[in-house]
mmCIF file of N, CA and C in Angstrom:
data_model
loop_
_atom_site.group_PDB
_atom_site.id
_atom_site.type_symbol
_atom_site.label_atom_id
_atom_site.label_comp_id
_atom_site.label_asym_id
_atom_site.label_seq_id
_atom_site.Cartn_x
_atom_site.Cartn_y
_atom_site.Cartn_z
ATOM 1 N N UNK N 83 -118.491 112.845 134.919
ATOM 2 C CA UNK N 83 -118.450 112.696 133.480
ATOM 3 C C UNK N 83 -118.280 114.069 132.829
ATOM 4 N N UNK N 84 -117.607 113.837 132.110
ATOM 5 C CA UNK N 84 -116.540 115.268 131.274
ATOM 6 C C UNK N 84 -117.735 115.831 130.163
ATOM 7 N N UNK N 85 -118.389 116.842 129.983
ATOM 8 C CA UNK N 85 -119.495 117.317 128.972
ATOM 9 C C UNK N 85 -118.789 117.800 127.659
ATOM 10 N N UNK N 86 -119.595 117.336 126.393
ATOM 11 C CA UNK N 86 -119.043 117.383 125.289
ATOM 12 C C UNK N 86 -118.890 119.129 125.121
ATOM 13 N N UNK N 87 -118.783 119.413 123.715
ATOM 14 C CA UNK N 87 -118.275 120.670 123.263
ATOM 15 C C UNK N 87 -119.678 121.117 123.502
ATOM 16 N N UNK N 88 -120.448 120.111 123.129
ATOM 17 C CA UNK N 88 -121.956 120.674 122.397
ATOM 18 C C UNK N 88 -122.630 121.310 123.225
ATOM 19 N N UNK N 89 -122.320 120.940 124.236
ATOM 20 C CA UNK N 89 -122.947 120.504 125.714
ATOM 21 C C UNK N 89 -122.978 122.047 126.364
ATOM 22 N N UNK N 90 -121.080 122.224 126.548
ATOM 23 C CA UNK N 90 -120.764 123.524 127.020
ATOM 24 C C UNK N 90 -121.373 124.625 126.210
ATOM 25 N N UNK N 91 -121.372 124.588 124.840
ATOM 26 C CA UNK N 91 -121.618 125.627 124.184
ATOM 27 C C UNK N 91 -123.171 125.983 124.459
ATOM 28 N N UNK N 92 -124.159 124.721 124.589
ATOM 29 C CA UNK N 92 -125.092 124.508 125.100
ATOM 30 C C UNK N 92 -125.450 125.620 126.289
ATOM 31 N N UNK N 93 -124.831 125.182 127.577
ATOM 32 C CA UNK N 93 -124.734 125.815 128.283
ATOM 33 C C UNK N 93 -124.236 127.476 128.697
ATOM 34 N N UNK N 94 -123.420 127.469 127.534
ATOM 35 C CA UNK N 94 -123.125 128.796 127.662
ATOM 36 C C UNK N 94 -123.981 129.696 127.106
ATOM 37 N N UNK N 95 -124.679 129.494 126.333
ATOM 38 C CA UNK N 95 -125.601 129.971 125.788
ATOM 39 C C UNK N 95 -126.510 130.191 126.124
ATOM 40 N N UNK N 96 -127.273 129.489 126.899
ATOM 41 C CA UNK N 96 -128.102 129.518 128.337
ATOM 42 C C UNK N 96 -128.106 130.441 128.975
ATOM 43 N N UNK N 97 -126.635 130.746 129.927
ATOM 44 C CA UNK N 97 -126.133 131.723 130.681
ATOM 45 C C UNK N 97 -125.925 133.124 130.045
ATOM 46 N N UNK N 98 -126.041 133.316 128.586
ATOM 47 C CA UNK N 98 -125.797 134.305 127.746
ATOM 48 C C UNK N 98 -127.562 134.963 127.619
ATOM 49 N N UNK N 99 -128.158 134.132 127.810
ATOM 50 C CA UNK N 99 -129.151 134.671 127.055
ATOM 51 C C UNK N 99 -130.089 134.805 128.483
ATOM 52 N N UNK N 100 -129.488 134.284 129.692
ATOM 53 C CA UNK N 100 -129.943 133.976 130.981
ATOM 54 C C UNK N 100 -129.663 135.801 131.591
ATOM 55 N N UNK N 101 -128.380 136.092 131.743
ATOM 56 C CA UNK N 101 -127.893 137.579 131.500
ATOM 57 C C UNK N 101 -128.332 138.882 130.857
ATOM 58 N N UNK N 102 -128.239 138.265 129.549
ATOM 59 C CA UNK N 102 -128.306 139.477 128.376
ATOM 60 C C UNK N 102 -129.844 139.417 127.754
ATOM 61 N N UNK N 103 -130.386 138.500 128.044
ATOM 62 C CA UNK N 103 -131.835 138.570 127.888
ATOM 63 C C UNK N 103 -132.299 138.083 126.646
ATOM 64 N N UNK N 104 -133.093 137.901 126.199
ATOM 65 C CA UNK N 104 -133.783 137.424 124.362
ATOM 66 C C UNK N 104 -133.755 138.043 123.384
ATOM 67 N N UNK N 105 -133.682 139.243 123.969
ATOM 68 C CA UNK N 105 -133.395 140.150 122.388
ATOM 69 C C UNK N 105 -131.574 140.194 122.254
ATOM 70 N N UNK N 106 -130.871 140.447 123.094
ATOM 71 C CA UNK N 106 -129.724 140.321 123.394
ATOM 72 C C UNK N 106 -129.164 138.932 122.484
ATOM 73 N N UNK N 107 -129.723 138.244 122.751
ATOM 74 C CA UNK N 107 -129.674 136.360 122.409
ATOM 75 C C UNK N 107 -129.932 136.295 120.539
ATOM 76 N N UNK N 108 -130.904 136.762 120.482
ATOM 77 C CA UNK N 108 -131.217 136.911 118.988
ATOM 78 C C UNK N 108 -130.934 137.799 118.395
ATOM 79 N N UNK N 109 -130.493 138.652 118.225
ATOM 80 C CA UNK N 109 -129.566 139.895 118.028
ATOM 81 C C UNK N 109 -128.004 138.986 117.314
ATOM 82 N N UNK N 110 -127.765 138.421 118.734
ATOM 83 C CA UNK N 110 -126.112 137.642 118.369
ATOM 84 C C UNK N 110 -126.607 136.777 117.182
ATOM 85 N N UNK N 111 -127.470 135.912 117.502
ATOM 86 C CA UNK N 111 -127.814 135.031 116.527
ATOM 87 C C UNK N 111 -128.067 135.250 115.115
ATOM 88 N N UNK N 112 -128.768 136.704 115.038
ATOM 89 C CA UNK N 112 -129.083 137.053 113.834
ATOM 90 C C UNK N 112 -127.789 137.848 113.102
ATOM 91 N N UNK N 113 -126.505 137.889 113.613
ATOM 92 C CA UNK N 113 -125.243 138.607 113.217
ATOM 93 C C UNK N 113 -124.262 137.825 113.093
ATOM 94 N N UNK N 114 -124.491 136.677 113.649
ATOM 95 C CA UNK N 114 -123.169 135.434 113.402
ATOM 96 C C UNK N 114 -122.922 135.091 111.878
ATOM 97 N N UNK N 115 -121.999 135.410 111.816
ATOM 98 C CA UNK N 115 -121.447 134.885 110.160
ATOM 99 C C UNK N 115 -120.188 134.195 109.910
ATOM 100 N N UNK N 116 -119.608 133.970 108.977
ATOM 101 C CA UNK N 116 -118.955 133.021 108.834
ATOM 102 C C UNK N 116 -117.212 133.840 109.619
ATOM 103 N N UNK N 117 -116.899 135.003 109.652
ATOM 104 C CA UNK N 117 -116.164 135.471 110.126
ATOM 105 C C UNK N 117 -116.178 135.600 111.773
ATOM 106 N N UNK N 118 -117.056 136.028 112.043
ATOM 107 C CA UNK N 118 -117.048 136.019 113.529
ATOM 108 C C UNK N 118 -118.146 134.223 114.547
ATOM 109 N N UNK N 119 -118.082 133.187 113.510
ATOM 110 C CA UNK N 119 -118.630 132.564 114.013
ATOM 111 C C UNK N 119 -117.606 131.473 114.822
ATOM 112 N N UNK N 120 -116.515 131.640 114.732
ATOM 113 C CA UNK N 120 -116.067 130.359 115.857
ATOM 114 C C UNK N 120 -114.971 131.672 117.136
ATOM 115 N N UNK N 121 -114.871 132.607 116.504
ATOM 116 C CA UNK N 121 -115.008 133.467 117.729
ATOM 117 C C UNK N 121 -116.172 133.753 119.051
ATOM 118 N N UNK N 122 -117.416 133.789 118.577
ATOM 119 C CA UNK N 122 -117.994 133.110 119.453
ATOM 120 C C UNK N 122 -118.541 132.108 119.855
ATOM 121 N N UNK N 123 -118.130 130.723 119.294
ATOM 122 C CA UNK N 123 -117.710 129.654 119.771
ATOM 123 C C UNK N 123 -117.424 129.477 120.634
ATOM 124 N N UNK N 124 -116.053 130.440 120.993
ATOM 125 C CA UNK N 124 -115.340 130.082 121.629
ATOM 126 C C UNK N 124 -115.626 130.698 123.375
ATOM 127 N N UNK N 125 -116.444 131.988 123.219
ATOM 128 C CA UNK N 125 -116.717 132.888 123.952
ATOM 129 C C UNK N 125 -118.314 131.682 124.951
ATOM 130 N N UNK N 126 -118.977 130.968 123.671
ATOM 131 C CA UNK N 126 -119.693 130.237 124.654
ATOM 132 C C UNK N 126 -119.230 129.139 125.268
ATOM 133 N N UNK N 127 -118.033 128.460 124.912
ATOM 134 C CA UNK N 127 -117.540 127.496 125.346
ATOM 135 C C UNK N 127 -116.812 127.875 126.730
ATOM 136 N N UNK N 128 -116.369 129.417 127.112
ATOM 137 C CA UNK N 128 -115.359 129.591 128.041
ATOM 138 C C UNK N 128 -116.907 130.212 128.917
ATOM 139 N N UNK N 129 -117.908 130.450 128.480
ATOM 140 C CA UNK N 129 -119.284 130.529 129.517
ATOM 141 C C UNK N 129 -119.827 129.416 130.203
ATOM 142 N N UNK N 130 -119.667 128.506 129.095
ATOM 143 C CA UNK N 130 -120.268 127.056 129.765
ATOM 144 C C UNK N 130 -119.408 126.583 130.676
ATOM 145 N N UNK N 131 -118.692 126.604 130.168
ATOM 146 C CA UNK N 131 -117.071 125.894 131.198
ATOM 147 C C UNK N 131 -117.662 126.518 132.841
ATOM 148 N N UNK N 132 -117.153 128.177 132.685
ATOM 149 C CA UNK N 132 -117.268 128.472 133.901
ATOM 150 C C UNK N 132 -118.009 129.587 134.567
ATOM 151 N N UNK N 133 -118.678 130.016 133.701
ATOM 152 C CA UNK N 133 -120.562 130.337 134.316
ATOM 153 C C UNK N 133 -121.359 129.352 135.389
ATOM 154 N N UNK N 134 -121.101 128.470 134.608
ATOM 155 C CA UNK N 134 -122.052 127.112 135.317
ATOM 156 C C UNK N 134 -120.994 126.554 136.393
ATOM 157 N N UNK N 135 -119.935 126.809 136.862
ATOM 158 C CA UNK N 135 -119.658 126.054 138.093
ATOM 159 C C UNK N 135 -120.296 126.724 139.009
ATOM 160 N N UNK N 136 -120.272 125.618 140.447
ATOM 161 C CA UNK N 136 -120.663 125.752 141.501
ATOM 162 C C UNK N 136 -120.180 126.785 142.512
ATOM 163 N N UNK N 137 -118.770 127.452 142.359
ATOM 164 C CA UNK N 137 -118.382 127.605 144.063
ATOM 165 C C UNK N 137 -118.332 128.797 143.644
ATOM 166 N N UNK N 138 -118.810 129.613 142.527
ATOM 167 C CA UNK N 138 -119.539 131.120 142.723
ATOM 168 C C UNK N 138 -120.918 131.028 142.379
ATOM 169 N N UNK N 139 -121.971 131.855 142.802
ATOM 170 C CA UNK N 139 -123.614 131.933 141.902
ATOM 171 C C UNK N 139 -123.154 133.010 141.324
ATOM 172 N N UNK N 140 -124.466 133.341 140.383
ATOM 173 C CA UNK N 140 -123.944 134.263 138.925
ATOM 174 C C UNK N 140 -123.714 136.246 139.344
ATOM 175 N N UNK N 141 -124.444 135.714 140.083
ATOM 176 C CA UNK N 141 -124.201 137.714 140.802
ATOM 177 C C UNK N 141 -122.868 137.857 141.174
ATOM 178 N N UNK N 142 -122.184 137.005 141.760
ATOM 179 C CA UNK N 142 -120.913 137.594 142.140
ATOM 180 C C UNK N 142 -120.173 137.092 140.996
ATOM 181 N N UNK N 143 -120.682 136.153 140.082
ATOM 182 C CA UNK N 143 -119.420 136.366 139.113
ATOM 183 C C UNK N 143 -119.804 138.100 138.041
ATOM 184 N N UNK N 144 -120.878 138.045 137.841
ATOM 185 C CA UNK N 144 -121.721 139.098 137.277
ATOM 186 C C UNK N 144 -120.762 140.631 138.325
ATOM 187 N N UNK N 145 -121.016 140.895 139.650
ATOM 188 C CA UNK N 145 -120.195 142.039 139.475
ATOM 189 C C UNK N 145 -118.386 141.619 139.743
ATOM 190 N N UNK N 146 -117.766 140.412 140.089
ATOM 191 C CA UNK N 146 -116.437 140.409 139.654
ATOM 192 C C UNK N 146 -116.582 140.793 138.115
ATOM 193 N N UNK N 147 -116.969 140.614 137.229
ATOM 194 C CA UNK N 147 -117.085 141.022 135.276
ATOM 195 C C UNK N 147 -117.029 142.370 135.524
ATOM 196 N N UNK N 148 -118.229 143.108 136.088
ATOM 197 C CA UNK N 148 -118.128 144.252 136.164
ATOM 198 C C UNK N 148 -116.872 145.403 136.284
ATOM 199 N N UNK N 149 -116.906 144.620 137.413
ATOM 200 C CA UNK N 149 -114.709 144.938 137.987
ATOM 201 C C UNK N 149 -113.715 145.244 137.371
ATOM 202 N N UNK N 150 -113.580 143.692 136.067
ATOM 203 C CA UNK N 150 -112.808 143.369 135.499
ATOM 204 C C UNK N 150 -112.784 144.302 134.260
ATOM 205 N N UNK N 151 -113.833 144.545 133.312
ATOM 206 C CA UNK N 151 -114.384 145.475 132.463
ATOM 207 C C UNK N 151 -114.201 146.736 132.747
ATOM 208 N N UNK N 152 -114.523 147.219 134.086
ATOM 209 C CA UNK N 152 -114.009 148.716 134.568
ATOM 210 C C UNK N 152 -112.315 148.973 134.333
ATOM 211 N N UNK N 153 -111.596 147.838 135.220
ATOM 212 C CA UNK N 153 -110.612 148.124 134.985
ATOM 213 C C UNK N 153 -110.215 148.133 133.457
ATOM 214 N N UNK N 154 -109.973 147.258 132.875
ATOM 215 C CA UNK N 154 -109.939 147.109 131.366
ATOM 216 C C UNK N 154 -110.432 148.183 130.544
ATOM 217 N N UNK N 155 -111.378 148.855 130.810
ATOM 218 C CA UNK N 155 -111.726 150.066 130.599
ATOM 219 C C UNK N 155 -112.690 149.749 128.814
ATOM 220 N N UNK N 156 -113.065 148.230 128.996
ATOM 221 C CA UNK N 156 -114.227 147.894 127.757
ATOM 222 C C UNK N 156 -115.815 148.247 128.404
ATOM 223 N N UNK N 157 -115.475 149.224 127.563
ATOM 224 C CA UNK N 157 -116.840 149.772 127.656
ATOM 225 C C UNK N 157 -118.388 149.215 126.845
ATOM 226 N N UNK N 158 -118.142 148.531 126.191
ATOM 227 C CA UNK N 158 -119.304 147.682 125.392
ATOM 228 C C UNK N 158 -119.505 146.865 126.201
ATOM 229 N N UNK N 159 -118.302 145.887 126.551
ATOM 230 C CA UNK N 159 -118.921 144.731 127.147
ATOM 231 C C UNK N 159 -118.997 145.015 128.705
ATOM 232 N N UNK N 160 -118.597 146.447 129.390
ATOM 233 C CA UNK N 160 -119.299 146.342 130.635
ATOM 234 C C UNK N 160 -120.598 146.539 130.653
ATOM 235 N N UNK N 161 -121.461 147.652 129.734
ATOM 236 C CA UNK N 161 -122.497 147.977 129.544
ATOM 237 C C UNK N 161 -123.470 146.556 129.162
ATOM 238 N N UNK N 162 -123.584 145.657 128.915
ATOM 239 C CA UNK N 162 -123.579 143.998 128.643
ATOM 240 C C UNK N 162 -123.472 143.820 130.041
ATOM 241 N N UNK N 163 -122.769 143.681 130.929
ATOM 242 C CA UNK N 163 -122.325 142.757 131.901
ATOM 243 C C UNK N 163 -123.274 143.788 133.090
ATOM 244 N N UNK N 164 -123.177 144.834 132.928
ATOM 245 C CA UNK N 164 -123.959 145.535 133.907
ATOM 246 C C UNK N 164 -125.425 145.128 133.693
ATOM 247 N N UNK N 165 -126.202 145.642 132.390
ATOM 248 C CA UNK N 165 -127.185 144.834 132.663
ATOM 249 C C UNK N 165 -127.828 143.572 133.085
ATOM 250 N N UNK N 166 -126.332 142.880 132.592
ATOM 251 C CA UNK N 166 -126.558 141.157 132.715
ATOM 252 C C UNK N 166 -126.405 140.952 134.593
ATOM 253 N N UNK N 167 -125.317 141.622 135.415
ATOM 254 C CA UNK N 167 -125.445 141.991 136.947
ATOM 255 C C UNK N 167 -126.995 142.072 137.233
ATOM 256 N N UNK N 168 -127.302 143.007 137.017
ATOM 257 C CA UNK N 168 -129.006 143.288 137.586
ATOM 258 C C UNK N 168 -129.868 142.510 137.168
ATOM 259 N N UNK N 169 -129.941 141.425 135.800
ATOM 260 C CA UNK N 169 -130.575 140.337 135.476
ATOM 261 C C UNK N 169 -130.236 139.085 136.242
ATOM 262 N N UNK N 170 -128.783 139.088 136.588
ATOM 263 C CA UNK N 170 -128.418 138.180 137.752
ATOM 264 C C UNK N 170 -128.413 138.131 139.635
ATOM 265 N N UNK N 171 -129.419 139.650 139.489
ATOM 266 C CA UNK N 171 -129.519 139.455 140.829
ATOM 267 C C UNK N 171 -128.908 140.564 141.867
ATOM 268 N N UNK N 172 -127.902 141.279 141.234
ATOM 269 C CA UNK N 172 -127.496 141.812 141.698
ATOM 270 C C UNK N 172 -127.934 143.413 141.897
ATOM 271 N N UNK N 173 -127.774 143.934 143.127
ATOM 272 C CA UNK N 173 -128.600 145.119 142.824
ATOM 273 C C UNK N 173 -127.757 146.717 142.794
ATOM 274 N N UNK N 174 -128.648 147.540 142.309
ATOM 275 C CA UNK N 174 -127.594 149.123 141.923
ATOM 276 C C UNK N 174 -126.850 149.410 142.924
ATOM 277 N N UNK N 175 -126.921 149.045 144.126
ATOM 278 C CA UNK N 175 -126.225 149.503 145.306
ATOM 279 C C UNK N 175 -124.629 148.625 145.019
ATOM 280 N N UNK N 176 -125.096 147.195 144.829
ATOM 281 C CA UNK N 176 -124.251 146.607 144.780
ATOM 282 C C UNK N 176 -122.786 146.905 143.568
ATOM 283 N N UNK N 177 -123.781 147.137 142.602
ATOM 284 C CA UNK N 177 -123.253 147.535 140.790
ATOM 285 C C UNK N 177 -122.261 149.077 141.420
ATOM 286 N N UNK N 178 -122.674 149.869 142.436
ATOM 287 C CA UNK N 178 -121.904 151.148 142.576
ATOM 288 C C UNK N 178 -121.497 151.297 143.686
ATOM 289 N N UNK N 179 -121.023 150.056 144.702
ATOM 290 C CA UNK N 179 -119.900 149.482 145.589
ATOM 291 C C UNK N 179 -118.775 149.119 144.322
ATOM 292 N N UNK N 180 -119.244 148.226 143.448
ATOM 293 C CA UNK N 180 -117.547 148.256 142.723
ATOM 294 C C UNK N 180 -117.326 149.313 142.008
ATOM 295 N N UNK N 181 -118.146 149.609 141.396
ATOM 296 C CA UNK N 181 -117.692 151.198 140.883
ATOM 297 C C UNK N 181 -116.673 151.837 141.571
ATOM 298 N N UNK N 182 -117.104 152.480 143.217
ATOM 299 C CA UNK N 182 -116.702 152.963 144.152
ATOM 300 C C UNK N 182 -115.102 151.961 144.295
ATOM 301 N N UNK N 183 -115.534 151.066 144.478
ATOM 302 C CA UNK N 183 -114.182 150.518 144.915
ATOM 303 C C UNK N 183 -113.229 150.483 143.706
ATOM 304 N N UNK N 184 -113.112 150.884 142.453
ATOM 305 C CA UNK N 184 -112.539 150.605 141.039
ATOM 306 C C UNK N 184 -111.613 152.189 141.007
ATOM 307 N N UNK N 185 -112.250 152.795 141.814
ATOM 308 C CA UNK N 185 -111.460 154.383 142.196
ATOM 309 C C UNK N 185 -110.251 154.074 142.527
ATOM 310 N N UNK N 186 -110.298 153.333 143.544
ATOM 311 C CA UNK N 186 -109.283 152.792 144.058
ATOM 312 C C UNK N 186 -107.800 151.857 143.598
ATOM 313 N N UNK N 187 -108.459 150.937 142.685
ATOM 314 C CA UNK N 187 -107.313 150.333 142.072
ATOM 315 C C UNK N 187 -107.174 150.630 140.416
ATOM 316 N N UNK N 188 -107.981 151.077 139.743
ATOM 317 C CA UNK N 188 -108.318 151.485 138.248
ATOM 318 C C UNK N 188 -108.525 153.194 138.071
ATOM 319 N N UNK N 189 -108.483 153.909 139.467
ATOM 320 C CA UNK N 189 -108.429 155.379 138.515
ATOM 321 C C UNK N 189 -109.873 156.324 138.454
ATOM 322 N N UNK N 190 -109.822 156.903 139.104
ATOM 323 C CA UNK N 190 -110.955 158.249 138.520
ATOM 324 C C UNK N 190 -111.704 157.965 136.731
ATOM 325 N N UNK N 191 -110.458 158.459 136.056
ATOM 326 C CA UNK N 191 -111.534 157.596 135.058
ATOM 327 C C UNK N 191 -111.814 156.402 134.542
ATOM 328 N N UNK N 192 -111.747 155.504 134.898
ATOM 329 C CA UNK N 192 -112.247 153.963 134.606
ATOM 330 C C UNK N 192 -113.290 154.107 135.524
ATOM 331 N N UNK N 193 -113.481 154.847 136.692
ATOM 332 C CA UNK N 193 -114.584 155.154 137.478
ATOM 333 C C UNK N 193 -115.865 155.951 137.407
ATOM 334 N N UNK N 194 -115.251 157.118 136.763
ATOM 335 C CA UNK N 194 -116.671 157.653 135.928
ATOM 336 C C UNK N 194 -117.319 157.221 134.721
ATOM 337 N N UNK N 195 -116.510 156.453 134.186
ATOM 338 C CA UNK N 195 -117.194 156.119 132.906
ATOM 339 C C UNK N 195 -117.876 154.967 133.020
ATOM 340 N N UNK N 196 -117.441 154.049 134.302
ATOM 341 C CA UNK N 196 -117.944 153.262 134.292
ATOM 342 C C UNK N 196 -119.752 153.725 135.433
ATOM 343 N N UNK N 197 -119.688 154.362 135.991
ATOM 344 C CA UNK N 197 -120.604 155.551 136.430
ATOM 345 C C UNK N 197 -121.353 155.782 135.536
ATOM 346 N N UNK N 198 -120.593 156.292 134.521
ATOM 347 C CA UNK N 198 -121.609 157.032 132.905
ATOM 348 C C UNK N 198 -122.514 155.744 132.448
ATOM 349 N N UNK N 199 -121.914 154.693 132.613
ATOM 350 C CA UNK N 199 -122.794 153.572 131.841
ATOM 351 C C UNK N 199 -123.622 153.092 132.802
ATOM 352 N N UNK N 200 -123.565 153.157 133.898
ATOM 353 C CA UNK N 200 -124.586 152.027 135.617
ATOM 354 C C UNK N 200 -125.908 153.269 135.258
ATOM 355 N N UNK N 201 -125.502 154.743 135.098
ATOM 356 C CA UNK N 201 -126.290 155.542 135.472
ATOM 357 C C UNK N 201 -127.369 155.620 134.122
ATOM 358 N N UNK N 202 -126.858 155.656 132.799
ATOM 359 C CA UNK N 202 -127.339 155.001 131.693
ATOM 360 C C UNK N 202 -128.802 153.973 131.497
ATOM 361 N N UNK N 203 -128.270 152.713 132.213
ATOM 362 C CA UNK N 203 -128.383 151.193 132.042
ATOM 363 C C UNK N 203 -129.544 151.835 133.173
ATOM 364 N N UNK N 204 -129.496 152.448 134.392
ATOM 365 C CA UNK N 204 -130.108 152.187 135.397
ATOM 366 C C UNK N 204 -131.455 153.342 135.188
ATOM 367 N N UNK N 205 -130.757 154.217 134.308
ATOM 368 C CA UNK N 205 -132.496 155.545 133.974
ATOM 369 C C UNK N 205 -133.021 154.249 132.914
ATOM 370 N N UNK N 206 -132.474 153.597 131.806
ATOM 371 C CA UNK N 206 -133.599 152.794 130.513
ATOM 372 C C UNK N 206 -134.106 152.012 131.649
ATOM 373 N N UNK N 207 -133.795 151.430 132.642
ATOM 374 C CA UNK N 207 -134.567 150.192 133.485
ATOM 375 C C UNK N 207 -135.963 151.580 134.406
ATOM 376 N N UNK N 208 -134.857 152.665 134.449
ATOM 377 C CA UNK N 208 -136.307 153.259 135.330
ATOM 378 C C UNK N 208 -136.068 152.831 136.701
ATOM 379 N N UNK N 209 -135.135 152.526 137.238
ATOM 380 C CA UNK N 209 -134.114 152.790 138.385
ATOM 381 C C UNK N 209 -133.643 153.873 138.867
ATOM 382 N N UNK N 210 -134.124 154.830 139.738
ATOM 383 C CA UNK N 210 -133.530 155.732 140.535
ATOM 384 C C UNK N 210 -132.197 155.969 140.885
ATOM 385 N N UNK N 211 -131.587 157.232 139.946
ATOM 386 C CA UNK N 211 -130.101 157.526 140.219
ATOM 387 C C UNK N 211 -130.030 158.526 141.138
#
């Protein structure tokens, strides 16, 4: 059975706030306005969709994001997705294997910067760099 809009958005939201944590969650909530509100609509609808399938768990979709963001070279929303990685399980070793491997197909700098932000994200947690 096919899940309504409500449902997904439902769900994506879940996974948003499952990631990015409660203040993260209410933060968005408390900034949604009539301009940016079916933009992220849309952003929870494409979470619910496919956050919640089965044939990845959230760590490996959490550092494929990572990956994807390095290359892309968005730096807001990797800094987001990195924390949301280590809320999903995934650990610093793991977060600076793709780093390491992003040298490779994205470049020295899409690699340090994305470095600049793990190393960041990982002193506020009080994680050993």
């Amino acid at each position: 059975m096919a899940l309504t809009i409500d449902e997904l958005r439902a769900r994506g939201l879940a996974v948003m706030q499952a990631f990015a944590g409660d203040d993260y969650a209410a933060k968005r909530a408390a900034s949604t306005n009539d301009f940016n509100r079916d933009l992220r609509a849309l952003s929870e609808l494409a979470m619910g969709s496919v956050w919640t399938r089965p044939e990845l768990d959230r760590a490996t979709r959490s550092l494929v994001t990572v990956a994807m963001l390095t290359a892309l070279g968005r730096h807001h929303e990797l800094a987001i997705h990195m924390e949301g990685a280590l809320n999903n399980g995934c650990t610093p070793s793991a977060i600076k294997e793709v780093v390491l491997q992003s040298v490779i197909y994205c470049g020295f700098p899409a690699a340090n910067e994305a470095s600049r932000i793990a190393e960041e994200i990982f002193r506020k947690r009080g994680i050993a760099v």
